[in-house]
Coordinates of C-alpha atoms and ligand atoms in Angstrom, one line a residue:
M1051 CA -6.1 -14.3 -14.7
R1052 CA -4.9 -13.8 -11.1
S1053 CA -3.9 -16.2 -8.3
R1054 CA -5.6 -17.0 -5.0
I1055 CA -4.5 -19.0 -2.0
V1056 CA -6.7 -22.1 -1.8
G1057 CA -4.8 -24.0 0.9
T1058 CA -2.0 -23.7 3.4
G1059 CA 0.1 -26.2 5.3
S1060 CA 3.1 -26.4 7.6
Y1061 CA 5.3 -28.8 9.4
L1062 CA 7.6 -28.5 12.4
P1063 CA 10.0 -31.3 13.3
A1064 CA 9.4 -33.0 16.7
G1065 CA 12.7 -32.1 18.3
V1066 CA 12.7 -28.9 20.5
L1067 CA 15.7 -26.9 21.6
T1068 CA 14.8 -24.5 24.4
N1069 CA 16.7 -21.5 25.7
F1070 CA 17.5 -23.6 28.8
D1071 CA 19.1 -26.2 26.6
L1072 CA 21.2 -23.4 25.0
E1073 CA 22.2 -22.1 28.5
K1074 CA 23.9 -25.4 29.1
R1075 CA 25.9 -25.2 25.8
M1076 CA 27.0 -21.5 25.7
D1077 CA 27.4 -18.3 27.6
T1078 CA 23.8 -17.1 27.4
T1079 CA 20.6 -17.0 29.5
D1080 CA 16.9 -17.6 28.8
A1081 CA 16.2 -14.1 30.1
W1082 CA 18.6 -12.5 27.7
I1083 CA 17.3 -14.4 24.7
R1084 CA 13.6 -13.7 25.5
E1085 CA 14.2 -10.0 26.2
R1086 CA 16.4 -9.4 23.1
T1087 CA 14.6 -11.7 20.6
G1088 CA 11.3 -13.0 22.0
I1089 CA 12.4 -16.5 21.3
E1090 CA 11.8 -19.3 23.8
R1091 CA 12.3 -22.5 21.8
R1092 CA 12.9 -23.7 18.2
H1093 CA 12.2 -27.0 16.5
I1094 CA 15.2 -29.0 15.2
V1095 CA 15.2 -31.8 12.6
A1096 CA 15.9 -35.4 13.7
P1097 CA 19.0 -37.0 12.4
G1098 CA 18.4 -38.0 8.7
E1099 CA 15.3 -35.7 8.4
T1100 CA 15.8 -33.1 5.6
T1101 CA 14.4 -29.9 4.2
V1102 CA 12.6 -31.8 1.4
D1103 CA 11.0 -34.2 4.0
M1104 CA 9.6 -31.1 5.8
A1105 CA 8.6 -29.4 2.5
E1106 CA 6.7 -32.6 1.5
H1107 CA 4.7 -32.6 4.8
A1108 CA 3.8 -28.9 4.4
A1109 CA 2.9 -29.3 0.7
R1110 CA 0.7 -32.3 1.4
A1111 CA -1.1 -30.4 4.2
A1112 CA -1.8 -27.5 1.9
L1113 CA -3.1 -29.8 -0.8
E1114 CA -5.4 -31.6 1.7
A1115 CA -6.6 -28.2 3.1
A1116 CA -7.6 -27.3 -0.5
G1117 CA -9.1 -30.7 -1.3
R1118 CA -6.8 -30.9 -4.4
S1119 CA -4.6 -33.7 -5.6
S1120 CA -0.9 -33.4 -6.1
A1121 CA -1.4 -34.7 -9.7
E1122 CA -3.2 -31.4 -10.5
V1123 CA -0.2 -29.2 -9.5
D1124 CA 1.5 -27.7 -12.5
L1125 CA 4.2 -25.6 -10.9
I1126 CA 6.4 -26.0 -7.7
V1127 CA 8.6 -23.3 -6.3
V1128 CA 10.6 -24.0 -3.1
G1129 CA 12.4 -21.2 -1.3
T1130 CA 15.3 -22.6 0.7
C1131 CA 18.9 -21.8 1.5
T1132 CA 19.4 -25.3 3.0
P1133 CA 18.5 -27.6 0.2
D1134 CA 19.1 -31.4 0.6
L1135 CA 21.6 -31.5 -2.3
Q1136 CA 23.5 -29.2 -4.5
F1137 CA 21.2 -30.6 -7.3
P1138 CA 18.5 -31.5 -8.1
N1139 CA 16.9 -28.4 -6.6
A1140 CA 14.5 -28.8 -3.7
G1141 CA 11.5 -28.1 -6.0
V1142 CA 12.4 -31.0 -8.3
M1143 CA 13.0 -33.3 -5.3
L1144 CA 9.6 -32.3 -3.9
Q1145 CA 8.0 -32.9 -7.3
G1146 CA 9.5 -36.4 -7.4
R1147 CA 7.9 -37.1 -4.0
L1148 CA 4.5 -35.7 -5.0
G1149 CA 4.5 -37.6 -8.3
N1150 CA 3.2 -34.7 -10.5
L1151 CA 6.0 -35.5 -12.9
G1152 CA 6.7 -33.2 -15.9
C1153 CA 5.8 -29.8 -14.5
P1154 CA 8.4 -27.1 -13.9
A1155 CA 9.9 -27.2 -10.4
L1156 CA 12.3 -24.5 -9.1
G1157 CA 14.4 -23.9 -6.1
V1158 CA 14.8 -20.3 -5.1
E1159 CA 17.6 -19.1 -2.8
A1160 CA 16.8 -15.8 -1.2
A1161 CA 17.6 -16.7 2.4
C1162 CA 14.8 -15.5 4.7
S1163 CA 12.9 -13.9 1.8
G1164 CA 12.8 -17.2 0.0
F1165 CA 9.1 -17.8 0.5
I1166 CA 8.1 -14.3 -0.6
Y1167 CA 10.2 -14.8 -3.8
A1168 CA 8.6 -18.3 -4.3
L1169 CA 5.1 -16.8 -3.9
S1170 CA 5.9 -14.0 -6.3
L1171 CA 7.2 -16.3 -8.9
A1172 CA 4.2 -18.7 -8.6
D1173 CA 1.8 -15.8 -8.8
K1174 CA 3.6 -14.5 -12.0
F1175 CA 3.4 -17.9 -13.7
I1176 CA -0.3 -18.0 -13.0
R1177 CA -0.9 -14.4 -14.1
A1178 CA 1.0 -15.3 -17.3
G1179 CA -1.3 -18.2 -17.9
E1180 CA 1.5 -20.7 -17.6
A1181 CA 0.2 -22.5 -14.5
K1182 CA -3.2 -23.1 -12.9
L1183 CA -2.3 -24.7 -9.6
A1184 CA 1.0 -23.9 -8.0
L1185 CA 2.7 -24.8 -4.8
A1186 CA 4.9 -22.1 -3.2
V1187 CA 6.9 -23.5 -0.3
G1188 CA 9.4 -22.3 2.2
A1189 CA 11.5 -24.9 4.0
E1190 CA 14.7 -24.9 6.0
S1191 CA 17.0 -27.0 8.1
L1192 CA 18.9 -24.0 9.5
S1193 CA 20.3 -26.1 12.3
K1194 CA 22.6 -27.7 9.7
I1195 CA 24.3 -24.3 9.1
T1196 CA 24.1 -22.9 12.6
N1197 CA 27.3 -22.6 14.6
Y1198 CA 26.4 -23.7 18.2
N1199 CA 29.6 -22.1 19.4
D1200 CA 28.4 -18.6 18.3
R1201 CA 25.9 -17.2 20.8
G1202 CA 25.2 -14.3 18.4
T1203 CA 23.4 -16.6 15.9
A1204 CA 22.9 -20.0 17.6
I1205 CA 20.0 -18.7 19.8
L1206 CA 18.0 -17.5 16.7
F1207 CA 17.5 -20.2 14.2
G1208 CA 15.2 -23.2 13.9
D1209 CA 13.9 -25.7 11.3
G1210 CA 10.5 -26.1 9.7
A1211 CA 8.4 -25.7 6.5
G1212 CA 5.3 -24.0 5.2
A1213 CA 3.4 -24.1 2.0
V1214 CA 0.6 -22.4 0.1
L1215 CA -1.4 -23.7 -2.8
L1216 CA -2.2 -21.0 -5.4
A1217 CA -5.0 -21.5 -7.9
A1218 CA -5.8 -19.4 -11.0
D1219 CA -8.9 -17.3 -10.4
E1220 CA -10.6 -14.3 -11.9
E1221 CA -10.8 -12.7 -8.5
P1222 CA -7.3 -11.6 -7.2
G1223 CA -6.0 -13.1 -4.0
I1224 CA -2.4 -12.1 -4.4
L1225 CA -2.9 -8.3 -5.0
S1226 CA 0.8 -7.5 -5.4
T1227 CA 4.3 -8.7 -4.6
H1228 CA 7.4 -6.6 -4.3
L1229 CA 10.9 -8.1 -4.3
H1230 CA 14.2 -6.4 -3.6
A1231 CA 17.9 -7.3 -3.1
D1232 CA 21.1 -5.4 -2.4
G1233 CA 24.2 -7.6 -2.8
S1234 CA 26.5 -4.9 -1.4
Y1235 CA 25.4 -6.0 2.1
L1236 CA 26.9 -9.6 1.6
P1237 CA 29.4 -9.2 4.5
L1238 CA 26.7 -8.5 7.1
L1239 CA 24.8 -11.8 6.7
R1240 CA 25.9 -14.9 4.9
C1241 CA 26.9 -18.6 5.0
S1242 CA 30.6 -18.8 5.5
G1243 CA 31.3 -21.4 2.7
G1244 CA 29.9 -23.2 -0.3
V1245 CA 30.6 -25.5 -3.2
S1246 CA 32.3 -23.1 -5.6
A1247 CA 33.8 -20.6 -3.1
G1248 CA 35.1 -23.5 -1.1
H1249 CA 33.9 -24.9 2.2
A1250 CA 34.9 -23.0 5.4
P1251 CA 37.4 -24.7 7.7
G1252 CA 35.3 -26.3 10.4
G1253 CA 32.1 -26.1 8.4
D1254 CA 29.8 -23.7 6.6
Y1255 CA 27.9 -21.6 9.0
I1256 CA 25.7 -18.5 9.2
T1257 CA 27.7 -15.4 10.1
M1258 CA 25.9 -12.2 11.0
A1259 CA 26.6 -8.7 12.2
G1260 CA 23.4 -8.8 14.3
S1261 CA 22.9 -5.3 15.4
E1262 CA 23.7 -3.8 12.0
V1263 CA 21.3 -6.2 10.3
F1264 CA 18.7 -5.4 12.9
K1265 CA 18.8 -1.7 12.1
I1266 CA 18.7 -2.2 8.4
A1267 CA 15.8 -4.7 8.7
V1268 CA 13.7 -2.2 10.6
N1269 CA 14.3 0.5 8.0
M1270 CA 13.8 -1.6 5.0
L1271 CA 10.7 -3.3 6.3
A1272 CA 9.2 0.1 7.0
R1273 CA 9.8 1.1 3.4
A1274 CA 8.6 -2.3 2.1
V1275 CA 5.2 -2.0 3.9
D1276 CA 4.7 1.5 2.6
E1277 CA 5.5 0.4 -0.9
A1278 CA 2.9 -2.5 -0.7
L1279 CA 0.2 -0.2 0.6
E1280 CA 0.9 2.7 -1.8
A1281 CA 1.0 0.4 -4.8
N1282 CA -2.5 -0.9 -4.0
Q1283 CA -3.9 2.4 -2.7
V1284 CA -4.7 0.7 0.6
S1285 CA -4.5 2.4 3.9
R1286 CA -3.0 1.0 7.1
S1287 CA -6.4 0.7 8.7
D1288 CA -7.6 -1.6 5.9
L1289 CA -5.2 -4.3 6.9
D1290 CA -6.6 -7.2 8.9
W1291 CA -3.4 -9.0 9.6
L1292 CA 0.4 -8.6 9.4
V1293 CA 2.1 -11.9 8.8
P1294 CA 5.8 -11.0 9.2
H1295 CA 9.0 -12.8 9.0
Q1296 CA 9.8 -14.0 12.5
A1297 CA 13.4 -12.9 13.1
N1298 CA 13.1 -11.0 16.3
I1299 CA 10.0 -9.8 18.3
R1300 CA 11.5 -6.3 18.4
I1301 CA 11.7 -6.1 14.6
I1302 CA 8.1 -7.3 14.4
Q1303 CA 7.0 -4.7 17.0
A1304 CA 8.7 -1.9 15.0
T1305 CA 6.9 -2.9 11.8
A1306 CA 3.5 -3.2 13.6
R1307 CA 4.1 0.3 15.1
K1308 CA 4.9 1.6 11.6
L1309 CA 1.5 0.2 10.5
D1310 CA -0.4 1.4 13.6
L1311 CA -1.4 -2.2 14.1
P1312 CA -1.9 -3.6 17.6
L1313 CA 0.0 -6.7 18.2
D1314 CA -3.2 -8.7 18.4
R1315 CA -3.5 -8.1 14.6
V1316 CA 0.0 -9.6 14.0
I1317 CA 0.6 -13.4 13.7
I1318 CA 3.5 -14.0 16.0
T1319 CA 5.2 -17.4 16.2
V1320 CA 8.8 -16.3 17.0
A1321 CA 8.6 -17.5 20.6
D1322 CA 7.9 -21.1 19.6
H1323 CA 9.7 -21.4 16.2
G1324 CA 12.7 -18.9 16.3
N1325 CA 13.8 -17.7 12.9
T1326 CA 13.1 -20.4 10.3
S1327 CA 14.2 -18.2 7.4
S1328 CA 12.1 -18.9 4.3
A1329 CA 9.7 -21.2 6.3
S1330 CA 8.8 -18.4 8.8
V1331 CA 6.1 -16.5 6.8
P1332 CA 4.2 -19.6 5.5
L1333 CA 4.4 -21.3 8.9
A1334 CA 2.9 -18.2 10.6
L1335 CA 0.2 -17.9 7.8
D1336 CA -0.8 -21.5 8.2
I1337 CA -1.0 -21.2 12.0
G1338 CA -3.2 -18.1 11.7
V1339 CA -5.5 -19.8 9.2
R1340 CA -5.8 -23.1 11.1
D1341 CA -6.5 -21.4 14.5
G1342 CA -9.3 -19.4 12.9
R1343 CA -7.8 -15.9 13.3
I1344 CA -7.3 -15.4 9.5
K1345 CA -10.6 -15.7 7.7
R1346 CA -11.6 -15.7 4.1
G1347 CA -11.7 -12.1 2.7
D1348 CA -9.2 -10.8 5.2
L1349 CA -6.5 -8.4 3.9
L1350 CA -3.0 -9.7 4.8
L1351 CA 0.4 -8.1 4.5
L1352 CA 3.2 -10.6 4.3
E1353 CA 6.8 -9.4 4.6
A1354 CA 10.3 -10.8 4.9
F1355 CA 13.9 -9.7 5.1
G1356 CA 17.1 -11.7 5.1
G1357 CA 20.6 -12.6 3.8
G1358 CA 21.7 -11.0 0.6
L1359 CA 20.3 -8.7 1.7
T1360 CA 16.9 -9.6 0.2
W1361 CA 13.5 -8.3 1.3
G1362 CA 10.0 -8.2 0.0
S1363 CA 6.2 -8.1 0.6
A1364 CA 3.0 -9.6 -0.6
L1365 CA -0.4 -8.0 -0.1
V1366 CA -3.0 -10.8 -0.1
R1367 CA -6.8 -10.9 0.0
Y1368 CA -7.1 -14.3 1.7
Ligands
UT7_904 O1 16.3 -13.2 9.5 C1 17.4 -12.6 8.9 C2 17.7 -11.3 9.5 N1 18.2 -11.4 10.8 C3 17.8 -10.6 11.7 O2 17.0 -9.8 11.4 C4 18.5 -10.6 13.0 C5 18.8 -9.2 13.4 N2 19.5 -9.1 14.7 C6 19.0 -9.4 15.9 O3 18.0 -10.0 16.0 C7 19.8 -8.9 17.1 O4 20.8 -8.0 16.7 C8 20.5 -10.1 17.9 C9 19.4 -10.8 18.7 C10 21.3 -11.0 17.0 C11 21.4 -9.5 19.0 O5 20.7 -8.6 19.8 P1 21.3 -7.1 20.1 O6 20.3 -6.5 21.0 O7 21.5 -6.4 18.7 O8 22.6 -7.4 20.8 P2 24.1 -6.9 20.4 O9 24.6 -7.8 19.3 O10 24.2 -5.5 20.2 O11 24.9 -7.3 21.7 C12 24.6 -6.7 23.0 C13 25.3 -7.4 24.1 C14 26.8 -7.7 23.7 O12 27.6 -7.6 24.9 P3 28.4 -6.2 25.3 O13 29.3 -6.0 24.1 O14 27.3 -5.2 25.5 O15 29.1 -6.6 26.6 C15 26.8 -9.1 23.2 O16 28.1 -9.7 23.4 O17 24.8 -8.7 24.3 C16 25.8 -9.7 24.1 N3 25.2 -10.9 23.6 C17 24.7 -11.9 24.3 N4 24.5 -12.1 25.6 C18 23.9 -13.2 26.1 C19 25.1 -11.2 22.2 N5 24.5 -12.4 22.1 C20 24.2 -12.9 23.4 C21 23.6 -14.0 23.9 N6 23.4 -14.1 25.2 N7 23.1 -15.0 23.1

């Protein structure tokens, strides 16, 4: 038994923070941000709006797109590094909202690779015969851990959620997933505090050595896309769409060059969403599906890279 994507959904909070808004708050310019990152604006949660609220919107949209009821879902995996609470995990909180009580529900923390990890886990449960209809979600309120006094990170991050509904099928939709992590890179990209290590004075915020992370991201993503293609005996020219993590337009361009893919075969949302961590790939996927670019039967390469460091890919026959 294999798994196939039967529905996608996403959600963006109404609040928008533009580069011009940031210009007023810190020593930066719209021109610098656009040139160095490709970002123009990001969505930010309203006061009181949470990661699980956004995950619920995205999950319900994926269920509706597939014409399936939440009562049928027998596994929920939510990738997030900004859960509402220390516990219950975001998957269980989402399950409580959807009402499909009793099924396993997980929260996965793999920073920007959280959705790829969630998708891989959901696919494996289905392949093992332990689930038939699974939600894989990526949802983040990164604005809650962004230091708006640090221009090296504040310009990058935004909030949002995306979800896919996977159903058991004899025909493979998820052809492969590959997951990786290297904990020795912890100092380069992390949240500055937490429950057990202790909260950082002044708040727990993302810290990043941006240009080092940039170079590693380009190299690791190049290897990750090769790995996905080789494992499936697929050539670059077979790909219909690259659906990349949206961290920086220059990283996306480098991966597209590596794949010999013109940018019009890449789903790019970074200008409007910024980096939404684990929400970024399912958000881009849903946008490509709903605007009609991604069609049934297309071959998609999904990839992500983030704090940990973690990275991974999924090759998908949509
Ligand atoms: O999703 C998880 C993974 N995260 C990533 O993949 C992010 C990877 N990193 C990046 O996207 C880029 O490294 C950044 C966008 C964070 C920074 O861009 P960069 O081209 O690597 O710039 P830089 O850090 O090398 O800084 C170049 C210059 C510096 O000034 P000097 O030393 O040359 O005078 C910075 O102080 O740009 C300056 N700078 C800024 N200037 C205006 C840094 N941030 C800003 C800013 N506005 N916001």
